[in-house]
Short mmCIF file of N, CA and C in Angstrom, two decimals:
data_model
loop_
_atom_site.label_atom_id
_atom_site.label_comp_id
_atom_site.label_asym_id
_atom_site.label_seq_id
_atom_site.Cartn_x
_atom_site.Cartn_y
_atom_site.Cartn_z
N MET A 1 0.85 -1.17 0.00
CA MET A 1 0.00 0.00 0.00
C MET A 1 0.89 1.23 0.00
N ALA A 2 0.55 2.19 -0.82
CA ALA A 2 1.24 3.48 -0.84
C ALA A 2 0.23 4.52 -0.37
N ILE A 3 0.68 5.40 0.51
CA ILE A 3 -0.24 6.39 1.06
C ILE A 3 0.48 7.71 1.26
N ASP A 4 -0.18 8.79 0.94
CA ASP A 4 0.35 10.13 1.11
C ASP A 4 -0.15 10.64 2.46
N LEU A 5 0.66 10.47 3.50
CA LEU A 5 0.22 10.74 4.86
C LEU A 5 0.05 12.22 5.19
N ASP A 6 0.64 13.10 4.42
CA ASP A 6 0.51 14.52 4.76
C ASP A 6 -0.81 15.13 4.28
N ILE A 7 -1.58 14.41 3.47
CA ILE A 7 -2.85 14.97 3.03
C ILE A 7 -4.06 14.13 3.42
N ASN A 8 -3.86 12.88 3.73
CA ASN A 8 -4.98 11.99 4.02
C ASN A 8 -5.42 12.12 5.47
N THR A 9 -6.36 13.01 5.70
CA THR A 9 -6.84 13.25 7.05
C THR A 9 -8.15 12.52 7.33
N ARG A 10 -8.76 11.93 6.29
CA ARG A 10 -10.05 11.27 6.47
C ARG A 10 -10.03 9.87 5.87
N LEU A 11 -9.16 9.02 6.37
CA LEU A 11 -9.16 7.63 5.93
C LEU A 11 -10.24 6.89 6.70
N ASP A 12 -11.11 6.23 5.99
CA ASP A 12 -12.24 5.56 6.60
C ASP A 12 -12.13 4.05 6.36
N GLU A 13 -12.22 3.28 7.43
CA GLU A 13 -12.06 1.83 7.33
C GLU A 13 -13.09 1.21 6.38
N ALA A 14 -14.34 1.62 6.49
CA ALA A 14 -15.39 1.05 5.64
C ALA A 14 -15.12 1.34 4.17
N GLN A 15 -14.66 2.56 3.87
CA GLN A 15 -14.35 2.89 2.48
C GLN A 15 -13.13 2.11 2.00
N PHE A 16 -12.13 1.96 2.85
CA PHE A 16 -10.97 1.17 2.50
C PHE A 16 -11.38 -0.26 2.15
N LEU A 17 -12.25 -0.83 2.95
CA LEU A 17 -12.68 -2.22 2.75
C LEU A 17 -13.49 -2.42 1.47
N THR A 18 -14.02 -1.33 0.88
CA THR A 18 -14.75 -1.49 -0.39
C THR A 18 -13.84 -2.01 -1.50
N ASN A 19 -12.54 -1.87 -1.34
CA ASN A 19 -11.61 -2.41 -2.34
C ASN A 19 -11.73 -3.92 -2.44
N PHE A 20 -12.18 -4.53 -1.37
CA PHE A 20 -12.28 -5.98 -1.34
C PHE A 20 -13.70 -6.48 -1.64
N ASP A 21 -14.56 -5.54 -2.08
CA ASP A 21 -15.87 -5.93 -2.62
C ASP A 21 -15.69 -6.56 -4.00
N TYR A 22 -14.52 -6.38 -4.58
CA TYR A 22 -14.20 -6.88 -5.91
C TYR A 22 -13.23 -8.04 -5.78
N SER A 23 -13.40 -9.03 -6.60
CA SER A 23 -12.53 -10.20 -6.56
C SER A 23 -11.08 -9.77 -6.77
N ILE A 24 -10.18 -10.27 -5.94
CA ILE A 24 -8.77 -9.91 -6.11
C ILE A 24 -8.19 -10.48 -7.40
N ASP A 25 -8.91 -11.36 -8.05
CA ASP A 25 -8.47 -11.85 -9.36
C ASP A 25 -8.72 -10.84 -10.46
N GLU A 26 -9.49 -9.79 -10.17
CA GLU A 26 -9.88 -8.81 -11.18
C GLU A 26 -9.04 -7.54 -11.17
N TRP A 27 -8.20 -7.37 -10.15
CA TRP A 27 -7.43 -6.13 -10.09
C TRP A 27 -6.01 -6.36 -9.55
N GLY A 28 -5.11 -5.50 -10.03
CA GLY A 28 -3.74 -5.50 -9.53
C GLY A 28 -3.49 -4.35 -8.59
N ALA A 29 -4.28 -3.28 -8.76
CA ALA A 29 -4.17 -2.11 -7.88
C ALA A 29 -5.51 -1.39 -7.83
N MET A 30 -5.81 -0.90 -6.65
CA MET A 30 -6.97 -0.03 -6.43
C MET A 30 -6.44 1.30 -5.92
N THR A 31 -6.88 2.38 -6.55
CA THR A 31 -6.45 3.70 -6.13
C THR A 31 -7.65 4.49 -5.65
N ALA A 32 -7.37 5.50 -4.85
CA ALA A 32 -8.43 6.27 -4.19
C ALA A 32 -8.99 7.37 -5.08
N SER A 33 -10.19 7.76 -4.72
CA SER A 33 -10.85 8.94 -5.25
C SER A 33 -10.88 9.96 -4.10
N GLN A 34 -11.49 11.09 -4.31
CA GLN A 34 -11.55 12.10 -3.27
C GLN A 34 -12.99 12.54 -3.02
N PHE A 35 -13.21 13.15 -1.84
CA PHE A 35 -14.54 13.65 -1.49
C PHE A 35 -14.94 14.80 -2.40
N GLY A 36 -14.00 15.63 -2.78
CA GLY A 36 -14.26 16.68 -3.76
C GLY A 36 -13.94 16.15 -5.14
N GLY A 37 -13.56 16.99 -6.05
CA GLY A 37 -13.17 16.53 -7.38
C GLY A 37 -11.87 15.74 -7.34
N TYR A 38 -11.72 14.82 -8.27
CA TYR A 38 -10.49 14.03 -8.37
C TYR A 38 -9.34 14.98 -8.69
N TYR A 39 -8.32 15.00 -7.85
CA TYR A 39 -7.28 16.02 -7.99
C TYR A 39 -5.98 15.52 -8.60
N ASP A 40 -5.68 14.25 -8.53
CA ASP A 40 -4.32 13.77 -8.82
C ASP A 40 -4.11 13.48 -10.31
N ILE A 41 -4.21 14.51 -11.11
CA ILE A 41 -4.10 14.34 -12.56
C ILE A 41 -2.67 14.03 -12.98
N TRP A 42 -1.69 14.46 -12.20
CA TRP A 42 -0.29 14.18 -12.56
C TRP A 42 -0.02 12.68 -12.61
N ALA A 43 -0.62 11.92 -11.71
CA ALA A 43 -0.42 10.46 -11.69
C ALA A 43 -1.35 9.73 -12.64
N LEU A 44 -2.37 10.41 -13.13
CA LEU A 44 -3.39 9.77 -13.96
C LEU A 44 -2.90 9.55 -15.39
N ARG A 45 -3.11 8.34 -15.88
CA ARG A 45 -2.91 8.03 -17.29
C ARG A 45 -4.06 7.12 -17.71
N ASP A 46 -4.75 7.54 -18.76
CA ASP A 46 -5.81 6.73 -19.35
C ASP A 46 -5.92 7.11 -20.82
N LYS A 47 -7.01 6.77 -21.46
CA LYS A 47 -7.14 7.06 -22.89
C LYS A 47 -7.22 8.55 -23.18
N VAL A 48 -7.74 9.33 -22.24
CA VAL A 48 -7.86 10.78 -22.43
C VAL A 48 -6.61 11.50 -21.94
N VAL A 49 -6.17 11.20 -20.74
CA VAL A 49 -4.98 11.83 -20.17
C VAL A 49 -3.83 10.84 -20.34
N ASN A 50 -3.21 10.90 -21.51
CA ASN A 50 -2.10 10.00 -21.82
C ASN A 50 -0.79 10.77 -21.89
N TYR A 51 -0.70 11.82 -21.09
CA TYR A 51 0.46 12.72 -21.11
C TYR A 51 0.73 13.22 -19.70
N ASP A 52 1.90 13.81 -19.51
CA ASP A 52 2.29 14.44 -18.25
C ASP A 52 1.66 15.83 -18.23
N CYS A 53 0.63 16.01 -17.43
CA CYS A 53 -0.12 17.27 -17.43
C CYS A 53 0.73 18.47 -17.03
N TRP A 54 1.62 18.30 -16.05
CA TRP A 54 2.44 19.43 -15.62
C TRP A 54 3.52 19.77 -16.65
N HIS A 55 4.03 18.78 -17.33
CA HIS A 55 4.99 19.05 -18.40
C HIS A 55 4.32 19.90 -19.49
N ARG A 56 3.11 19.52 -19.87
CA ARG A 56 2.39 20.29 -20.89
C ARG A 56 1.99 21.67 -20.38
N ALA A 57 1.49 21.75 -19.15
CA ALA A 57 1.04 23.03 -18.61
C ALA A 57 2.18 24.03 -18.49
N THR A 58 3.36 23.57 -18.09
CA THR A 58 4.49 24.49 -17.96
C THR A 58 5.13 24.79 -19.31
N ASN A 59 5.09 23.86 -20.24
CA ASN A 59 5.65 24.13 -21.57
C ASN A 59 4.82 25.14 -22.34
N ILE A 60 3.55 25.28 -22.01
CA ILE A 60 2.71 26.23 -22.73
C ILE A 60 3.14 27.67 -22.42
N ILE A 61 3.80 27.88 -21.27
CA ILE A 61 4.30 29.21 -20.92
C ILE A 61 5.29 29.69 -21.96
N ILE A 62 6.05 28.76 -22.50
CA ILE A 62 7.05 29.10 -23.52
C ILE A 62 6.37 29.77 -24.72
N ARG A 63 5.13 29.42 -24.95
CA ARG A 63 4.38 29.99 -26.08
C ARG A 63 3.62 31.25 -25.67
N PHE A 64 4.06 31.90 -24.60
CA PHE A 64 3.50 33.16 -24.13
C PHE A 64 2.05 33.05 -23.66
N ILE A 65 1.72 31.92 -23.11
CA ILE A 65 0.41 31.73 -22.50
C ILE A 65 0.65 31.55 -21.01
N THR A 66 -0.24 32.04 -20.19
CA THR A 66 -0.02 32.01 -18.74
C THR A 66 -0.08 30.59 -18.19
N LEU A 67 0.57 30.40 -17.05
CA LEU A 67 0.53 29.10 -16.37
C LEU A 67 -0.92 28.76 -15.99
N ASN A 68 -1.70 29.76 -15.57
CA ASN A 68 -3.10 29.50 -15.22
C ASN A 68 -3.86 28.90 -16.40
N ARG A 69 -3.60 29.40 -17.59
CA ARG A 69 -4.27 28.85 -18.77
C ARG A 69 -3.79 27.43 -19.04
N GLY A 70 -2.51 27.18 -18.84
CA GLY A 70 -1.98 25.83 -19.01
C GLY A 70 -2.60 24.86 -18.02
N VAL A 71 -2.74 25.31 -16.77
CA VAL A 71 -3.37 24.47 -15.74
C VAL A 71 -4.82 24.19 -16.10
N ASP A 72 -5.54 25.22 -16.54
CA ASP A 72 -6.94 25.03 -16.95
C ASP A 72 -7.05 24.05 -18.11
N THR A 73 -6.15 24.17 -19.07
CA THR A 73 -6.21 23.35 -20.29
C THR A 73 -5.84 21.90 -20.04
N TYR A 74 -4.82 21.65 -19.22
CA TYR A 74 -4.29 20.30 -19.08
C TYR A 74 -4.56 19.62 -17.74
N ILE A 75 -5.05 20.37 -16.76
CA ILE A 75 -5.25 19.77 -15.44
C ILE A 75 -6.68 19.96 -14.95
N SER A 76 -7.09 21.20 -14.72
CA SER A 76 -8.40 21.47 -14.11
C SER A 76 -9.56 20.85 -14.87
N VAL A 77 -9.46 20.81 -16.17
CA VAL A 77 -10.54 20.26 -16.99
C VAL A 77 -10.82 18.79 -16.66
N HIS A 78 -9.84 18.11 -16.10
CA HIS A 78 -9.99 16.68 -15.77
C HIS A 78 -10.31 16.44 -14.29
N GLN A 79 -10.30 17.47 -13.48
CA GLN A 79 -10.54 17.31 -12.04
C GLN A 79 -12.05 17.31 -11.77
N LYS A 80 -12.66 16.16 -11.95
CA LYS A 80 -14.11 16.04 -11.86
C LYS A 80 -14.52 15.26 -10.62
N LEU A 81 -15.72 15.57 -10.16
CA LEU A 81 -16.31 14.83 -9.06
C LEU A 81 -16.67 13.43 -9.55
N ILE A 82 -16.25 12.42 -8.82
CA ILE A 82 -16.60 11.04 -9.15
C ILE A 82 -17.56 10.56 -8.07
N PRO A 83 -18.83 10.36 -8.41
CA PRO A 83 -19.78 9.90 -7.39
C PRO A 83 -19.39 8.52 -6.85
N PRO A 84 -19.59 8.28 -5.56
CA PRO A 84 -19.22 6.99 -4.98
C PRO A 84 -19.92 5.79 -5.62
N ASP A 85 -21.08 6.01 -6.23
CA ASP A 85 -21.79 4.88 -6.85
C ASP A 85 -21.36 4.63 -8.30
N HIS A 86 -20.37 5.38 -8.77
CA HIS A 86 -19.84 5.17 -10.12
C HIS A 86 -19.08 3.85 -10.14
N PRO A 87 -19.14 3.11 -11.25
CA PRO A 87 -18.36 1.86 -11.33
C PRO A 87 -16.85 2.13 -11.26
N LEU A 88 -16.09 1.08 -11.02
CA LEU A 88 -14.63 1.19 -11.06
C LEU A 88 -14.20 1.82 -12.38
N ILE A 89 -13.14 2.63 -12.33
CA ILE A 89 -12.64 3.30 -13.52
C ILE A 89 -11.29 2.69 -13.88
N PRO A 90 -11.22 1.97 -15.01
CA PRO A 90 -9.93 1.38 -15.40
C PRO A 90 -8.98 2.46 -15.92
N VAL A 91 -7.74 2.41 -15.48
CA VAL A 91 -6.72 3.38 -15.88
C VAL A 91 -5.39 2.66 -16.08
N ASP A 92 -4.46 3.34 -16.70
CA ASP A 92 -3.09 2.83 -16.81
C ASP A 92 -2.25 3.26 -15.62
N SER A 93 -2.62 4.39 -15.02
CA SER A 93 -1.92 4.89 -13.84
C SER A 93 -2.86 5.83 -13.08
N ALA A 94 -2.76 5.79 -11.77
CA ALA A 94 -3.48 6.71 -10.88
C ALA A 94 -2.86 6.56 -9.50
N PHE A 95 -3.20 7.48 -8.62
CA PHE A 95 -2.79 7.37 -7.23
C PHE A 95 -3.89 7.92 -6.32
N GLY A 96 -4.18 9.20 -6.42
CA GLY A 96 -5.26 9.78 -5.63
C GLY A 96 -4.99 9.85 -4.15
N GLY A 97 -3.74 9.76 -3.74
CA GLY A 97 -3.39 9.85 -2.33
C GLY A 97 -3.20 8.52 -1.64
N THR A 98 -3.79 7.46 -2.20
CA THR A 98 -3.65 6.12 -1.61
C THR A 98 -3.84 5.08 -2.70
N ALA A 99 -3.02 4.05 -2.66
CA ALA A 99 -3.16 2.95 -3.62
C ALA A 99 -2.81 1.64 -2.92
N ILE A 100 -3.53 0.61 -3.28
CA ILE A 100 -3.28 -0.74 -2.76
C ILE A 100 -2.83 -1.59 -3.93
N TYR A 101 -1.69 -2.25 -3.77
CA TYR A 101 -1.13 -3.08 -4.84
C TYR A 101 -1.07 -4.53 -4.40
N GLN A 102 -1.38 -5.42 -5.31
CA GLN A 102 -1.14 -6.83 -5.05
C GLN A 102 0.33 -7.11 -5.34
N ILE A 103 0.97 -7.78 -4.43
CA ILE A 103 2.41 -8.01 -4.49
C ILE A 103 2.84 -8.72 -5.77
N LYS A 104 2.01 -9.62 -6.29
CA LYS A 104 2.41 -10.38 -7.47
C LYS A 104 2.56 -9.51 -8.72
N TYR A 105 2.03 -8.29 -8.69
CA TYR A 105 2.12 -7.42 -9.86
C TYR A 105 3.22 -6.36 -9.75
N ILE A 106 3.92 -6.28 -8.63
CA ILE A 106 4.92 -5.22 -8.48
C ILE A 106 6.36 -5.71 -8.67
N HIS A 107 6.53 -6.96 -9.09
CA HIS A 107 7.87 -7.50 -9.32
C HIS A 107 8.58 -6.66 -10.39
N GLY A 108 9.76 -6.16 -10.06
CA GLY A 108 10.55 -5.36 -10.99
C GLY A 108 10.12 -3.91 -11.08
N CYS A 109 9.13 -3.50 -10.30
CA CYS A 109 8.63 -2.11 -10.35
C CYS A 109 9.36 -1.26 -9.30
N SER A 110 9.59 -0.01 -9.64
CA SER A 110 10.20 0.90 -8.67
C SER A 110 9.69 2.31 -8.91
N TYR A 111 9.73 3.08 -7.84
CA TYR A 111 9.33 4.48 -7.93
C TYR A 111 10.51 5.29 -8.43
N SER A 112 10.26 6.10 -9.44
CA SER A 112 11.28 6.99 -9.97
C SER A 112 10.60 8.28 -10.40
N GLY A 113 11.07 9.40 -9.88
CA GLY A 113 10.46 10.68 -10.20
C GLY A 113 11.23 11.50 -11.21
N TYR A 114 12.14 10.85 -11.94
CA TYR A 114 12.93 11.61 -12.91
C TYR A 114 13.29 10.73 -14.09
N GLN A 115 13.08 11.27 -15.30
CA GLN A 115 13.61 10.65 -16.52
C GLN A 115 14.50 11.71 -17.14
N SER A 116 14.11 12.34 -18.20
CA SER A 116 14.90 13.47 -18.71
C SER A 116 14.47 14.76 -18.03
N HIS A 117 13.37 14.71 -17.28
CA HIS A 117 12.86 15.82 -16.49
C HIS A 117 12.06 15.21 -15.32
N GLN A 118 11.64 16.06 -14.40
CA GLN A 118 10.85 15.56 -13.27
C GLN A 118 9.53 15.00 -13.77
N ILE A 119 9.18 13.81 -13.27
CA ILE A 119 7.92 13.16 -13.63
C ILE A 119 7.23 12.69 -12.35
N CYS A 120 5.97 12.35 -12.47
CA CYS A 120 5.25 11.79 -11.33
C CYS A 120 5.76 10.38 -11.07
N GLU A 121 6.23 10.13 -9.87
CA GLU A 121 6.85 8.86 -9.52
C GLU A 121 5.90 7.68 -9.62
N HIS A 122 4.60 7.93 -9.54
CA HIS A 122 3.63 6.84 -9.61
C HIS A 122 3.49 6.28 -11.02
N VAL A 123 3.75 7.09 -12.03
CA VAL A 123 3.52 6.66 -13.42
C VAL A 123 4.42 5.49 -13.82
N PRO A 124 5.76 5.57 -13.69
CA PRO A 124 6.57 4.41 -14.08
C PRO A 124 6.25 3.17 -13.25
N PHE A 125 5.95 3.37 -11.98
CA PHE A 125 5.59 2.24 -11.12
C PHE A 125 4.32 1.57 -11.64
N ASN A 126 3.29 2.37 -11.89
CA ASN A 126 2.02 1.83 -12.36
C ASN A 126 2.10 1.23 -13.75
N LEU A 127 2.88 1.82 -14.63
CA LEU A 127 3.04 1.24 -15.97
C LEU A 127 3.72 -0.12 -15.88
N CYS A 128 4.63 -0.28 -14.91
CA CYS A 128 5.24 -1.58 -14.67
C CYS A 128 4.19 -2.57 -14.17
N VAL A 129 3.31 -2.15 -13.28
CA VAL A 129 2.22 -3.01 -12.80
C VAL A 129 1.37 -3.48 -13.97
N THR A 130 1.04 -2.57 -14.88
CA THR A 130 0.22 -2.98 -16.04
C THR A 130 1.00 -3.90 -16.97
N ARG A 131 2.30 -3.69 -17.12
CA ARG A 131 3.11 -4.62 -17.93
C ARG A 131 3.14 -6.01 -17.30
N ASN A 132 3.03 -6.05 -15.98
CA ASN A 132 2.98 -7.32 -15.26
C ASN A 132 1.57 -7.90 -15.22
N LYS A 133 0.69 -7.36 -16.06
CA LYS A 133 -0.70 -7.85 -16.22
C LYS A 133 -1.63 -7.49 -15.06
N GLY A 134 -1.26 -6.51 -14.26
CA GLY A 134 -2.15 -6.04 -13.20
C GLY A 134 -3.03 -4.92 -13.71
N GLN A 135 -4.33 -5.05 -13.54
CA GLN A 135 -5.25 -3.98 -13.93
C GLN A 135 -5.35 -2.98 -12.79
N ILE A 136 -5.32 -1.70 -13.14
CA ILE A 136 -5.38 -0.63 -12.16
C ILE A 136 -6.73 0.07 -12.29
N PHE A 137 -7.34 0.35 -11.14
CA PHE A 137 -8.63 1.02 -11.12
C PHE A 137 -8.63 2.17 -10.13
N ILE A 138 -9.42 3.20 -10.45
CA ILE A 138 -9.83 4.18 -9.44
C ILE A 138 -11.12 3.63 -8.86
N ASN A 139 -11.15 3.49 -7.54
CA ASN A 139 -12.34 3.00 -6.85
C ASN A 139 -13.11 4.20 -6.30
N PRO A 140 -14.23 4.59 -6.92
CA PRO A 140 -14.98 5.76 -6.45
C PRO A 140 -15.52 5.64 -5.03
N LYS A 141 -15.67 4.42 -4.53
CA LYS A 141 -16.14 4.23 -3.15
C LYS A 141 -15.03 4.45 -2.12
N PHE A 142 -13.79 4.37 -2.57
CA PHE A 142 -12.62 4.51 -1.69
C PHE A 142 -12.18 5.97 -1.75
N GLN A 143 -12.83 6.81 -0.95
CA GLN A 143 -12.57 8.24 -1.00
C GLN A 143 -11.68 8.67 0.16
N VAL A 144 -10.69 9.47 -0.15
CA VAL A 144 -9.80 10.04 0.85
C VAL A 144 -9.82 11.55 0.70
N ASN A 145 -9.25 12.22 1.66
CA ASN A 145 -9.21 13.67 1.61
C ASN A 145 -7.85 14.15 2.07
#
């Protein structure tokens, strides 16, 4: 389990246990959602967000556009409220402040926050989990704050 202890002030046992409402044969990792809008876009990778949002948002400044516009374009637009009754959301990478990993899918995986520039450390780890055939989900019932 990976957890961001400096922000998770409302961890709830019942919500945590919702991760086990699903057969462990169906998932390699369960990641958290939030009580407000989903905030962790930097760690998110799916069919829509298949890029490093902060890399894009800061690179747009080079084109004489403000950072606020870059954040709106590449980050805020994806920070949506996920209702707790929404089905599991399959992703290639996510974190959301807390993630539970099955040990059999993390072989050879490591956290690294740098390639040619600073990157979200969860992305290479999660992409390794998916290469190891572990499916990653955002669990809307597993909300943290």
